[in-house]
Each structure stands twice: as structure tokens, then as C-alpha cells.
Short mmCIF file of C-alpha atoms in Angstrom, two decimals:
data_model
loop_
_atom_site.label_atom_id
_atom_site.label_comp_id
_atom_site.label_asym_id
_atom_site.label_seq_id
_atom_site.Cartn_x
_atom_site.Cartn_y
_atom_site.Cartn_z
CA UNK A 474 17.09 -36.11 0.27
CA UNK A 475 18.71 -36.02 3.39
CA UNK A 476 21.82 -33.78 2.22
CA UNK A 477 18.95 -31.54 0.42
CA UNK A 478 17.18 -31.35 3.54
CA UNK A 479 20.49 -30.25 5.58
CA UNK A 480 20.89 -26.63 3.06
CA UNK A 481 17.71 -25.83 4.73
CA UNK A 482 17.91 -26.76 8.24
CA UNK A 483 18.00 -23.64 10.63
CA UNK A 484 20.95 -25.29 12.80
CA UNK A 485 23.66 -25.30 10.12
CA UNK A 486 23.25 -21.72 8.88
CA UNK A 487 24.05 -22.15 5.77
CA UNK A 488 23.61 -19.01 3.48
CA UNK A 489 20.45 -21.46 1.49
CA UNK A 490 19.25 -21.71 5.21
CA UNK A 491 19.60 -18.22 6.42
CA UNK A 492 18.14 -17.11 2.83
CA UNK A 493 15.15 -19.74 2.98
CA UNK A 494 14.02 -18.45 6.88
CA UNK A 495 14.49 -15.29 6.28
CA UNK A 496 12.99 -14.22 2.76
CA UNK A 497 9.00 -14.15 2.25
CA UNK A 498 8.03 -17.22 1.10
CA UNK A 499 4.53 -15.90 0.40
CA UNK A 500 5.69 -13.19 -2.11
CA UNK A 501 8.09 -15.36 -3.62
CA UNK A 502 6.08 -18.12 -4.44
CA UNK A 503 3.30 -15.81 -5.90
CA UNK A 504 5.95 -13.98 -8.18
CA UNK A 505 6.65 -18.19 -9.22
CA UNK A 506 2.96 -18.76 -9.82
CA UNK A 507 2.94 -15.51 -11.74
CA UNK A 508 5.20 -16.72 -13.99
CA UNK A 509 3.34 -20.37 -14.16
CA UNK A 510 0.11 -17.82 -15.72
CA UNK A 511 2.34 -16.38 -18.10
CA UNK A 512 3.32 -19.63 -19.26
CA UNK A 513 -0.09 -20.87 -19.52
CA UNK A 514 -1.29 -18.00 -21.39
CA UNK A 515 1.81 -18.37 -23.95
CA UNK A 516 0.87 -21.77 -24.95
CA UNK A 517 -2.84 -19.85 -25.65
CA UNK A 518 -1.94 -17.16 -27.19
CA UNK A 519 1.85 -17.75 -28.98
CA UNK A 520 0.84 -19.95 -31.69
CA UNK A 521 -1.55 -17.98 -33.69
CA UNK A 522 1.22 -14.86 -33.71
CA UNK A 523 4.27 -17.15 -34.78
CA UNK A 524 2.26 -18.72 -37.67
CA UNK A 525 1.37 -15.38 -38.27
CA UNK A 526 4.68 -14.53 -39.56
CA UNK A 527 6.20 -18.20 -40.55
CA UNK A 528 7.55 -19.70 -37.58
CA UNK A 529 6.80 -22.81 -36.07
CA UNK A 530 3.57 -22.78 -34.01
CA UNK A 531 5.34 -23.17 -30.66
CA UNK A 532 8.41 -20.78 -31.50
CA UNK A 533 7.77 -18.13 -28.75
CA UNK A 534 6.11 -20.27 -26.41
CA UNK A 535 9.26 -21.84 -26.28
CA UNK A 536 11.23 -19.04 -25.79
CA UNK A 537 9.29 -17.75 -23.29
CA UNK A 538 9.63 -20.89 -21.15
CA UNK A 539 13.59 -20.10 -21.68
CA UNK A 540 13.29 -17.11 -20.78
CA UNK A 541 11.53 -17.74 -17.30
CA UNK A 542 15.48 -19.54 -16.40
CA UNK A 543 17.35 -16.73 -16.52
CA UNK A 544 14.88 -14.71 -15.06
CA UNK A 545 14.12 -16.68 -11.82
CA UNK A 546 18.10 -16.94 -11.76
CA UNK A 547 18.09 -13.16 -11.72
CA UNK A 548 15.30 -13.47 -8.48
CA UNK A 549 17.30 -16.11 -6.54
CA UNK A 550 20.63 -14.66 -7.21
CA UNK A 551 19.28 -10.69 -5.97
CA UNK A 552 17.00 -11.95 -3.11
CA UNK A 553 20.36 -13.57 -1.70
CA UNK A 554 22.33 -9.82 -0.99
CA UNK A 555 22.00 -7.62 1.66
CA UNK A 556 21.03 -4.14 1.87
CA UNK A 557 24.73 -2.86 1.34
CA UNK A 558 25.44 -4.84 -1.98
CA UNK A 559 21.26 -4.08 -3.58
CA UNK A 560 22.50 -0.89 -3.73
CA UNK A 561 25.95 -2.37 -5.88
CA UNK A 562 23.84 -4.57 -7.96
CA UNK A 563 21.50 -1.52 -8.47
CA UNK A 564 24.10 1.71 -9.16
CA UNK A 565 26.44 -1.07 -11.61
CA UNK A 566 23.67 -1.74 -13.77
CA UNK A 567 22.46 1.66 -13.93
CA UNK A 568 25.26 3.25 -14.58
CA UNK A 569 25.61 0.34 -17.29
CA UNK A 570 21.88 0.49 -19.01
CA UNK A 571 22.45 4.81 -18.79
CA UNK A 572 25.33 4.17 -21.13
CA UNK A 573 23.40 1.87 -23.29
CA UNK A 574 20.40 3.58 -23.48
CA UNK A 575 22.49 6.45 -25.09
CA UNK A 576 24.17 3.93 -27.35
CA UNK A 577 20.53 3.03 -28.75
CA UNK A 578 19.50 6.44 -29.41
CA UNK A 579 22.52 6.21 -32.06
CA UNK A 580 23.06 2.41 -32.64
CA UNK A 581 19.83 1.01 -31.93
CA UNK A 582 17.61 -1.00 -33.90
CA UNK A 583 14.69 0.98 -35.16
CA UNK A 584 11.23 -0.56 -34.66
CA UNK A 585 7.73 1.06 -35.87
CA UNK A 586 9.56 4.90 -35.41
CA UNK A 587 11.48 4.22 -32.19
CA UNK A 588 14.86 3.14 -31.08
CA UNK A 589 14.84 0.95 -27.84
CA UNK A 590 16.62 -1.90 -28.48
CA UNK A 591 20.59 -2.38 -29.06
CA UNK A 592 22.01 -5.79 -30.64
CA UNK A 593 24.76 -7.74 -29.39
CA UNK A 594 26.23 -10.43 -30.85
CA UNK A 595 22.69 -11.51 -32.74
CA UNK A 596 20.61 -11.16 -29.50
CA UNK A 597 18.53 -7.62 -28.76
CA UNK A 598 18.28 -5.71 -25.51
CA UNK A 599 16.42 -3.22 -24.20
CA UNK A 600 17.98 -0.89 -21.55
CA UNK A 601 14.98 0.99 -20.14
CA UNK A 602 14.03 -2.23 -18.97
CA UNK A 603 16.99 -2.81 -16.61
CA UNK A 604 16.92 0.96 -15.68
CA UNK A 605 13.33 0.82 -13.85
CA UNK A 606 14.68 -1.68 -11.15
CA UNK A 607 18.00 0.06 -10.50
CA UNK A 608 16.51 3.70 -10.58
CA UNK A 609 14.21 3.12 -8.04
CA UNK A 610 16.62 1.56 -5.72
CA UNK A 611 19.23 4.13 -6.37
CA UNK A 612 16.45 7.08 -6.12
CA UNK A 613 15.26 5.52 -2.99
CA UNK A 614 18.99 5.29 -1.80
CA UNK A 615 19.73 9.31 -2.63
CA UNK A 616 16.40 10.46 -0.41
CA UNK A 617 16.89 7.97 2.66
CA UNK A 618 20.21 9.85 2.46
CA UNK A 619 19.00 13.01 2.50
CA UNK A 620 16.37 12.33 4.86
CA UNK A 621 19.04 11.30 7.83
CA UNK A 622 21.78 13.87 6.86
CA UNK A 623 20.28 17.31 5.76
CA UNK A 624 23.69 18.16 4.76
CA UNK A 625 23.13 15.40 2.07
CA UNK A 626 21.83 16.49 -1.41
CA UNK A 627 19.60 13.32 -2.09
CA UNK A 628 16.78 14.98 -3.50
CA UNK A 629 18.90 17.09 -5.95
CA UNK A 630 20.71 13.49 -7.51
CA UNK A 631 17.41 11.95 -7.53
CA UNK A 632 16.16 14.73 -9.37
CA UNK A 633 19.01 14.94 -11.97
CA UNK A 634 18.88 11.27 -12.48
CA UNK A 635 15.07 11.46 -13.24
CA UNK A 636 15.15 13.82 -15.41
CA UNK A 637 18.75 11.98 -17.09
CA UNK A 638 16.72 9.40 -17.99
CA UNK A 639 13.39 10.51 -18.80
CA UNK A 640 15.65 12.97 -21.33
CA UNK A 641 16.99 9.36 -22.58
CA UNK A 642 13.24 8.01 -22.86
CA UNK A 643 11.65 10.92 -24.63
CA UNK A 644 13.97 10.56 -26.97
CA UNK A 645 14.17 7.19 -28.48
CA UNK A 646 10.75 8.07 -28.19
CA UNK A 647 9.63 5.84 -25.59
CA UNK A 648 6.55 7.82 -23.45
CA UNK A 649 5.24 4.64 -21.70
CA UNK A 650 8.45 3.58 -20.03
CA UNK A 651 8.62 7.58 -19.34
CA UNK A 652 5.40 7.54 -17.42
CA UNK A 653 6.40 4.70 -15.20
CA UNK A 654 9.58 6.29 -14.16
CA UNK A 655 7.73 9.56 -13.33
CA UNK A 656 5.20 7.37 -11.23
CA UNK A 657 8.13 5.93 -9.50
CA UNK A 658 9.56 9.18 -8.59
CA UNK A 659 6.38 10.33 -7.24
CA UNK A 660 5.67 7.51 -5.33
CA UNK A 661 9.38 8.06 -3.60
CA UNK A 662 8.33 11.69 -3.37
CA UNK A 663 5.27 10.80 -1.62
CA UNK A 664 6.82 8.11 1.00
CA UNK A 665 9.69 10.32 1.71
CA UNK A 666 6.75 13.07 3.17
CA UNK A 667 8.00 15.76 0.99
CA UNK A 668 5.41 18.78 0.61
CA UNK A 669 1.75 18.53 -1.15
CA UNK A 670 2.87 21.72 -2.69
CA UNK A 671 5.67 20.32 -4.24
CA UNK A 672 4.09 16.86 -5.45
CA UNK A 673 1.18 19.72 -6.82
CA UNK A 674 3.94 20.97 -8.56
CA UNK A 675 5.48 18.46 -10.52
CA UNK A 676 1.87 16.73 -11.27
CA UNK A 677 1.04 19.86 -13.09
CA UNK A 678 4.85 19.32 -14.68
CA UNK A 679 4.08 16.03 -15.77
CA UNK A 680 0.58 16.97 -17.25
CA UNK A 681 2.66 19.44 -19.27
CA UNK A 682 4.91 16.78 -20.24
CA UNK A 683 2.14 14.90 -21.64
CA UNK A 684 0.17 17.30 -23.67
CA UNK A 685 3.90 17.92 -25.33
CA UNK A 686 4.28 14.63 -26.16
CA UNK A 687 1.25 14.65 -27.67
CA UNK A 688 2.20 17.93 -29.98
CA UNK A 689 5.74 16.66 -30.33
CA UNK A 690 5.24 12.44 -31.08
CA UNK A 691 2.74 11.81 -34.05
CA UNK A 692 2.69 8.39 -32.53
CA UNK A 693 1.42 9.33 -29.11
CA UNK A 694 -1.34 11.90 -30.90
CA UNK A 695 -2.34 8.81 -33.19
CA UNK A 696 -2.79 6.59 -30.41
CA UNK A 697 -4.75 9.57 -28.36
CA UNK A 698 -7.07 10.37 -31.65
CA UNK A 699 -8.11 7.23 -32.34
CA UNK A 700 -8.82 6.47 -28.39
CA UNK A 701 -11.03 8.98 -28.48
CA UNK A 702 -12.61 8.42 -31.55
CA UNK A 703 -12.69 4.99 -32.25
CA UNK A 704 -14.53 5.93 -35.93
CA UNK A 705 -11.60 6.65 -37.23
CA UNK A 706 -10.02 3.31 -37.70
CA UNK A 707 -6.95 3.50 -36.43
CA UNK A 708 -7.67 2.23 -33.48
CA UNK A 709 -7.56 -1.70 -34.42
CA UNK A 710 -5.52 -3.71 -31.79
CA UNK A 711 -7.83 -2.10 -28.62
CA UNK A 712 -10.93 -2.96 -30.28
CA UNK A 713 -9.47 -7.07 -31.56
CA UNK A 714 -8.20 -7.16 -27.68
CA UNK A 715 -12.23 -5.84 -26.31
CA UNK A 716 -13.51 -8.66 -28.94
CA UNK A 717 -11.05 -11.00 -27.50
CA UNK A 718 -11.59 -10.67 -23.52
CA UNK A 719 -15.94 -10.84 -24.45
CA UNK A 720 -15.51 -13.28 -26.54
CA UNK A 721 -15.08 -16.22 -23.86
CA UNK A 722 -17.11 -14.93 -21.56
CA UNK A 723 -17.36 -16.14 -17.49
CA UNK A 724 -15.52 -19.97 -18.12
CA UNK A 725 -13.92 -19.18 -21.53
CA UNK A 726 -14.38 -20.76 -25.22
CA UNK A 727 -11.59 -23.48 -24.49
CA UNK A 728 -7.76 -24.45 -25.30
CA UNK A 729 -7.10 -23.58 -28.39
CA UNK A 730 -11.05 -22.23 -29.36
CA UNK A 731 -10.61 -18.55 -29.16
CA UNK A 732 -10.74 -16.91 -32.28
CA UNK A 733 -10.47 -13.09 -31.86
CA UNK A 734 -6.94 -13.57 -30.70
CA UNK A 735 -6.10 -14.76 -34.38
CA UNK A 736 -6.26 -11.13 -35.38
CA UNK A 737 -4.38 -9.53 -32.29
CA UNK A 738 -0.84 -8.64 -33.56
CA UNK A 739 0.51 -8.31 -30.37
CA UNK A 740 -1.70 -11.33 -28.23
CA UNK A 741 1.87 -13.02 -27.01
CA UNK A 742 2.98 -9.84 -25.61
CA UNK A 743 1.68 -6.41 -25.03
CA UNK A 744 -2.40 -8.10 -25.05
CA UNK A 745 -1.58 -11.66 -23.52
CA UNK A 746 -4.03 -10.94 -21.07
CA UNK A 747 -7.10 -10.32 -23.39
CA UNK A 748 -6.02 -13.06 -25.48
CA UNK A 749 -6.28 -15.50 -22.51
CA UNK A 750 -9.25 -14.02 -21.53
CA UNK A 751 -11.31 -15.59 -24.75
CA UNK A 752 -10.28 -19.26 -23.95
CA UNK A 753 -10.02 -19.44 -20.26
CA UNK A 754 -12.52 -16.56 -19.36
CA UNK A 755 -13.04 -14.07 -17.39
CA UNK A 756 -13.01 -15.65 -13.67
CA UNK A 757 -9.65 -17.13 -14.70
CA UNK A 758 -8.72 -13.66 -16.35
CA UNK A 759 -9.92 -11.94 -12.04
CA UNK A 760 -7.86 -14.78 -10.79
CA UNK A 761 -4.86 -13.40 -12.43
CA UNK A 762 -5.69 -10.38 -11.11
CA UNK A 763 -6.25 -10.92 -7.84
CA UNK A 764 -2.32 -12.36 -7.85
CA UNK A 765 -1.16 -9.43 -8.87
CA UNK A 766 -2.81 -7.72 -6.41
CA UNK A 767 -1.85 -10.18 -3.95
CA UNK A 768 1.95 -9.23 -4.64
CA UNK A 769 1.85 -5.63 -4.61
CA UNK A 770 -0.21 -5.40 -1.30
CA UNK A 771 2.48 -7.95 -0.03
CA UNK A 772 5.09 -5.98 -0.72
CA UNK A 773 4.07 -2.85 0.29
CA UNK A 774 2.95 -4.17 3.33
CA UNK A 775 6.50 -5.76 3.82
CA UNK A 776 8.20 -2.60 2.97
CA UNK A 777 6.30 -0.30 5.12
CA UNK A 778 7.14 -3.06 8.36
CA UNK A 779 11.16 -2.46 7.64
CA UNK A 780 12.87 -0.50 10.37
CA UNK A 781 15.62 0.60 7.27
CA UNK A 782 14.35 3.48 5.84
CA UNK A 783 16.11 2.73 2.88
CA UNK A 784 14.61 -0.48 2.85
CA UNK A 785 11.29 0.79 2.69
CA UNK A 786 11.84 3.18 0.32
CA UNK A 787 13.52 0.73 -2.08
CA UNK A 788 11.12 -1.62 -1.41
CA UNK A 789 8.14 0.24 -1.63
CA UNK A 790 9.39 1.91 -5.13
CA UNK A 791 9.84 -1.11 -6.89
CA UNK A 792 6.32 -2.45 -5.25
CA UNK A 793 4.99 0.61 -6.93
CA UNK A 794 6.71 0.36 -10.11
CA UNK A 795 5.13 -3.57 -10.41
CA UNK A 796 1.86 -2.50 -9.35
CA UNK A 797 1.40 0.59 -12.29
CA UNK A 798 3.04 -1.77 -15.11
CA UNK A 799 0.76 -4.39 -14.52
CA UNK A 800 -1.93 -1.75 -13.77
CA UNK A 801 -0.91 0.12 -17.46
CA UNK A 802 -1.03 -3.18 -19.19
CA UNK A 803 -4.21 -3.82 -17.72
CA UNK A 804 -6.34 -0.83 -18.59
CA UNK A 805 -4.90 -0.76 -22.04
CA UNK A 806 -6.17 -4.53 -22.60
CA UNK A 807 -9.33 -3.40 -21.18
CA UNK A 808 -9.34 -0.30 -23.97
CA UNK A 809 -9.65 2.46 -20.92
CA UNK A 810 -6.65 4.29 -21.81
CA UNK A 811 -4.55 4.14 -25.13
CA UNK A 812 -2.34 1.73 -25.76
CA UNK A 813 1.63 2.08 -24.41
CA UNK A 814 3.62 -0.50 -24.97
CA UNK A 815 4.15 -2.08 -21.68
CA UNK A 816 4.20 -5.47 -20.77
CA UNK A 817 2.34 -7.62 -18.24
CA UNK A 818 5.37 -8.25 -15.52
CA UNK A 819 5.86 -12.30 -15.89
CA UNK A 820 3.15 -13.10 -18.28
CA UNK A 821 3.88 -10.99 -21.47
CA UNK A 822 6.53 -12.11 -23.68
CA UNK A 823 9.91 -10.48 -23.82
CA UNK A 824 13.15 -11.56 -22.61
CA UNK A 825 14.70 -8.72 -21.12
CA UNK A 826 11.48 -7.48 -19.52
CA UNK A 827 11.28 -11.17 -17.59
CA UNK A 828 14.80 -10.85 -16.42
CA UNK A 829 15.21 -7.00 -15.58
CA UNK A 830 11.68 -8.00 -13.37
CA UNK A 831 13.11 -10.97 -11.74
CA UNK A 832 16.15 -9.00 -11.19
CA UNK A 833 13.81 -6.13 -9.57
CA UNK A 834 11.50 -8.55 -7.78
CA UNK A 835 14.95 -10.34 -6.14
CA UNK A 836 15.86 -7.14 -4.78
CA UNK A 837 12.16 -6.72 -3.22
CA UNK A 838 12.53 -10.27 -1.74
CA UNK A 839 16.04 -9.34 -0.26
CA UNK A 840 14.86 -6.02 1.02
CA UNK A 841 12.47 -7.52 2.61
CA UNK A 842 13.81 -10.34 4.22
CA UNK A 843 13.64 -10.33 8.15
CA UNK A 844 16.23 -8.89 9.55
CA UNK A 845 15.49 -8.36 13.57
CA UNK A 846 19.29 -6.64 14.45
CA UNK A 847 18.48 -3.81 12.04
CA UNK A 848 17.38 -1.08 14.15
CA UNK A 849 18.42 2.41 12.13
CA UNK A 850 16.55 5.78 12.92
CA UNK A 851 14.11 6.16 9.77
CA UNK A 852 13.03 9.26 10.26
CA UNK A 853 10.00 8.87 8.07
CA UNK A 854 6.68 9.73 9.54
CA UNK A 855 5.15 6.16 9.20
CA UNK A 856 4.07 2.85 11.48
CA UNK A 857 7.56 1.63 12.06
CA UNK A 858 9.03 4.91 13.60
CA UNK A 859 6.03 5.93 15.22
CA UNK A 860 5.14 2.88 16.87
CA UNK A 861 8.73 1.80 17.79
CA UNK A 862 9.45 5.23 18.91
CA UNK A 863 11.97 6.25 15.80
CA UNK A 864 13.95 1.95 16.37
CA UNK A 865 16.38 2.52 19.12
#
């Protein structure tokens, strides 16, 4: 205990010691307890889906407790670098889930109309995943650039590599995972003060962008249709998920009682949260909530209180891009927009979702951490700069 003890005692300095007083403890331990829900809700709602389709009753709730290693690996191991070597980890594995995400278009595995996934070596992987993280660190990287040095084309590679990779999205065809990135890029747009005008401008572009997807994807135009007009049938998982969250009401039907969830395809992953919902309720169901809200006003707090102004870009991106994920899968469980794809951050199942999340949420925590000799000029109109007169 006493050699334990020592990693974590402020008078060796140790890099455990320096990481431990310096990273937020607060958000760190939520984004734990996050994934303690997810497991929770996996034991509820895995078994019904595996016997579904002949596996053992416990198949992917074990998996999903394997797959919380490697992701809180991925947080510990990116919450340990520095500003410098977040933007390494980020631009390697972008340039490296680019590559593969034009791989799948011609390699991938093809699942209900849509290639997102390549195989290696027996075990599947989904790019896009590992792109969100890395894109808004490197997008947040390219601005803070630009905003310091005018002479510095930030905007114009941030630009490019949006629309690189929404290209890449659109067309696997992948229009959830498109959205997010877009929302991303706004959100930089907005922090980075850029003009109303301009953010006008490409809200219009991305409305555009979304009425062709729904002429150009007879996926997206189902999903739409039957939104909007339930009657027609088609609209079966959204309504099993609505049965499934009323269904337990305030305290919840009980472990292993909810029956609803029985008839949700998807309850270990994309509708964990309704599935939950009918056997612990709904004030368990707002507790959830009410963590994930606890973590994105964290962060965002923490970002906006970094003198860096890459920092707080960074930061505040990948806040954002946690915050409209969990906000996406949310509404969709809820049946208040049509259903996307996207996962609950640390609760769904999916491997590479949990570890390209820890990975992101490890470079939050390491952006973050408190740093009191880092006094760069921002140059970005918010508290820091104006109250610290622009960090001498």
C-alpha cells in the first residue's frame, strides 16, 4: 500500500503523480461511472438480442465488459500527453482512419446497404469512429493557427479536411456520422468568432445537404417517411423503443421484467437507453441523463478556463462532439427525430465506438489538465483573454 501510495504523492513527481494532481478528477470519474451505466444496462438489455440470434444469453454483455479495458486504456494512456504530442496522437490516427475509411468504401463489409466497417484478421472496425476524435483536434489545431498567424491558412485545411471526410461519409453512405462532423465544424466555427454571415452560410449549406440526402439515399427518405407518418409501418424499432421507455414507468418493471425490449432489434446498442428505461425506469433513465450532462458542462467549462487557445478549441470540440452523440442517440430513443445510427458514448454496445471515445475523452482529460506556466496569447474573444488581459 505504501509503495502504491508513493506513485501518487505530490513530493516525488512521478509522471502517475503529476498526471493524478493535475487531470480533473471530477470529469474523469464521471466518464468511469458512465461506463459502470452502460454496463448495467448491458446485462438488461444484451440477453434478449443474443438469444435472439443463437448465442449464449450473456454473449455481448460479455463483450461489452471487454471492451470497457481497452477503452479506459485508450483514456489513461491519452489523458497522460501534453498538448504537443494530442496533436501526434490526433494527426497519426487521422491520417490512418482517412486511409481506411477509403479502403471500406472498396473492401468493406456491407451491412443493411452501407459499407462502414473493414475486417482484419477476423475482427471488424469502423474508421469514422476514430476520425471524430482526431478531426476535431486537428480542425481545432488548423484555426488556433490561423487565428495567431493570419499568414496561416487554418481555416482553408480545416475546410478541405471537412469536406475530405464528409465526401468519405456520404459515400459509404453513412449521414449520421456526417451530421456530427458538420456539428463539430460549426461548433469550431462558432468558438473561433468567425462571422454570423458565414455560419448563416454554411447552415443553409448543410440544410441543402440534407434534403439531398434525402433525394439521393432511399434509406435516409425511408427513415424520414415513416417518421412522419408512422401509418405506414415502416417505422417499427422507434415505436418498440416508445413502448419500451413507458413501459416501466417512474421506478421500472424490474431486472429482467421488461418485455417490450424482447422485440427491439437493436436494445444492446443503438436503443440501450429505452431498453433500460422499461426495467429500471424513468428516474434511473434522468439519472443517466443528468451524467451526461454533468460531463459535457464539465468540459466545456474546463475548456473555456484554458489560457491555450488550442486547448480550448480542442477541448471544447470534442465536448461538443460528446454532447450531440449522446444528444442524437437520445432524441432518436425518445422517437423525436428519425433514427441514425449512433450510439450512446459508453453505454451502447460497440467496440470501436468505446475505444475511439475513450481515446477522445483522454485527450479532453489531458487538454484539460492544469497547467499554471501556460500563458500563450489566445486571441479569442472569450473569459480567459478578456479577463486576464489576452495571458501575458
Amino acid at each position: 500500500m505504501t509503495a502504491i501510495s508513493a506513485w501518487f504523492s505530490r513530493e516525488r513527481k512521478t509522471p502517475i503523480a503529476e498526471w493524478w494532481w493535475t487531470v480533473d478528477r471530477e470529469l474523469m470519474f464521471a466518464l468511469i461511472a458512465l461506463m459502470g451505466f452502460g454496463v448495467l444496462l448491458s446485462f438488461a438489455a444484451s440477453p434478449p438480442v443474443a438469444e435472439r440470434i443463437g448465442l449464449g444469453p450473456w454473449h455481448f454483455t460479455q463483450r461489452h465488459v471487454l471492451f470497457c479495458i481497452p477503452a479506459l486504456l485508450a483514456m489513461f494512456a491519452a489523458s497522460l500527453v501534453n498538448a504537443r504530442w494530442a496533436r501526434v496522437v490526433a494527426l497519426v490516427t487521422l491520417v490512418v482512419m482517412i486511409v481506411l475509411l477509403a479502403l471500406t468504401l472498396r473492401f468493406g463489409v456491407e451491412v443493411k446497404g452501407a459499407r462502414r466497417w473493414i475486417s482484419f484478421a477476423g475482427q471488424s472496425l469502423q474508421p469514422s469512429e476514430f476520425v471524430k476524435p482526431a478531426y476535431a483536434v486537428i480542425s481545432a489545431w488548423f484555426i488556433s493557427e490561423q487565428m495567431k498567424r493570419k499568414d496561416m491558412p487554418g481555416h482553408i485545411f480545416a475546410a478541405l479536411t471537412t469536406g475530405l471526410i464528409v465526401a468519405l461519409l456520404l459515400l459509404q453512405p453513412d449521414v449520421g456520422q456526417t451530421a456530427l462532423m458538420l456539428a463539430t465544424y460549426g461548433a469550431l466555427l462558432f468558438l473561433s468568432g468567425i462571422s454570423w454571415w458565414v455560419i448563416g452560410g454554411l447552415g443553409a449549406a448543410a440544410l441543402g445537404m440534407g434534403g439531398l440526402a434525402y433525394l439521393a439515399f432511399p434509406h435516409v427518405a425511408r427513415r424520414i417517411n415513416a417518421f412522419i407518418n408512422p401509418e405506414t409501418g415502416d417505422n417499427y424499432q422507434a415505436e418498440r423503443a416508445l413502448e419500451s421507455l413507458l413501459e416501466g414507468g417512474w421506478f421500472g418493471k424490474g431486472p429482467g421484467e421488461g418485455i417490450a425490449k424482447r422485440y427491439l432489434p437493436d436494445a444492446h446498442a443503438d436503443f440501450v437507453f429505452a431498453a433500460g428505461a422499461s426495467e429500471f425506469g424513468i428516474l434511473f433513465s434522468l439519472m443517466l441523463v443528468g451524467l451526461i450532462c454533468f460531463i459535457v458542462i464539465r468540459a466545456l467549462n474546463l475548456a473555456l478556463s484554458q489560457h491555450s487557445l488550442f486547448n480550448r478549441l480542442a477541448a471544447s470540440a470534442l465536448a461538443v462532439q460528446f454532447g450531440v452523440q449522446s444528444a442524437i442517440n437520445l432524441t432518436v430513443n425518445l422517437n423525436l427525430i428519425p433514427p441514425k445510427g449512433m450510439t450512446l458514448p459508453f453505454v451502447s454496445y460497440g467496440g470501436t465506438s468505446m475505444i475511439a471515445i475513450g481515446l477522445g475523452m483522454g485527450l479532453l482529460l489531458a487538454l484539460t489538465r492544469r497547467k499554471p506556466e501556460e500563458t500563450f496569447a489566445t486571441g479569442l474573444p472569450i473569459r480567459s483573454a478578456l479577463d486576464n488581459g489576452g495571458a501575458k
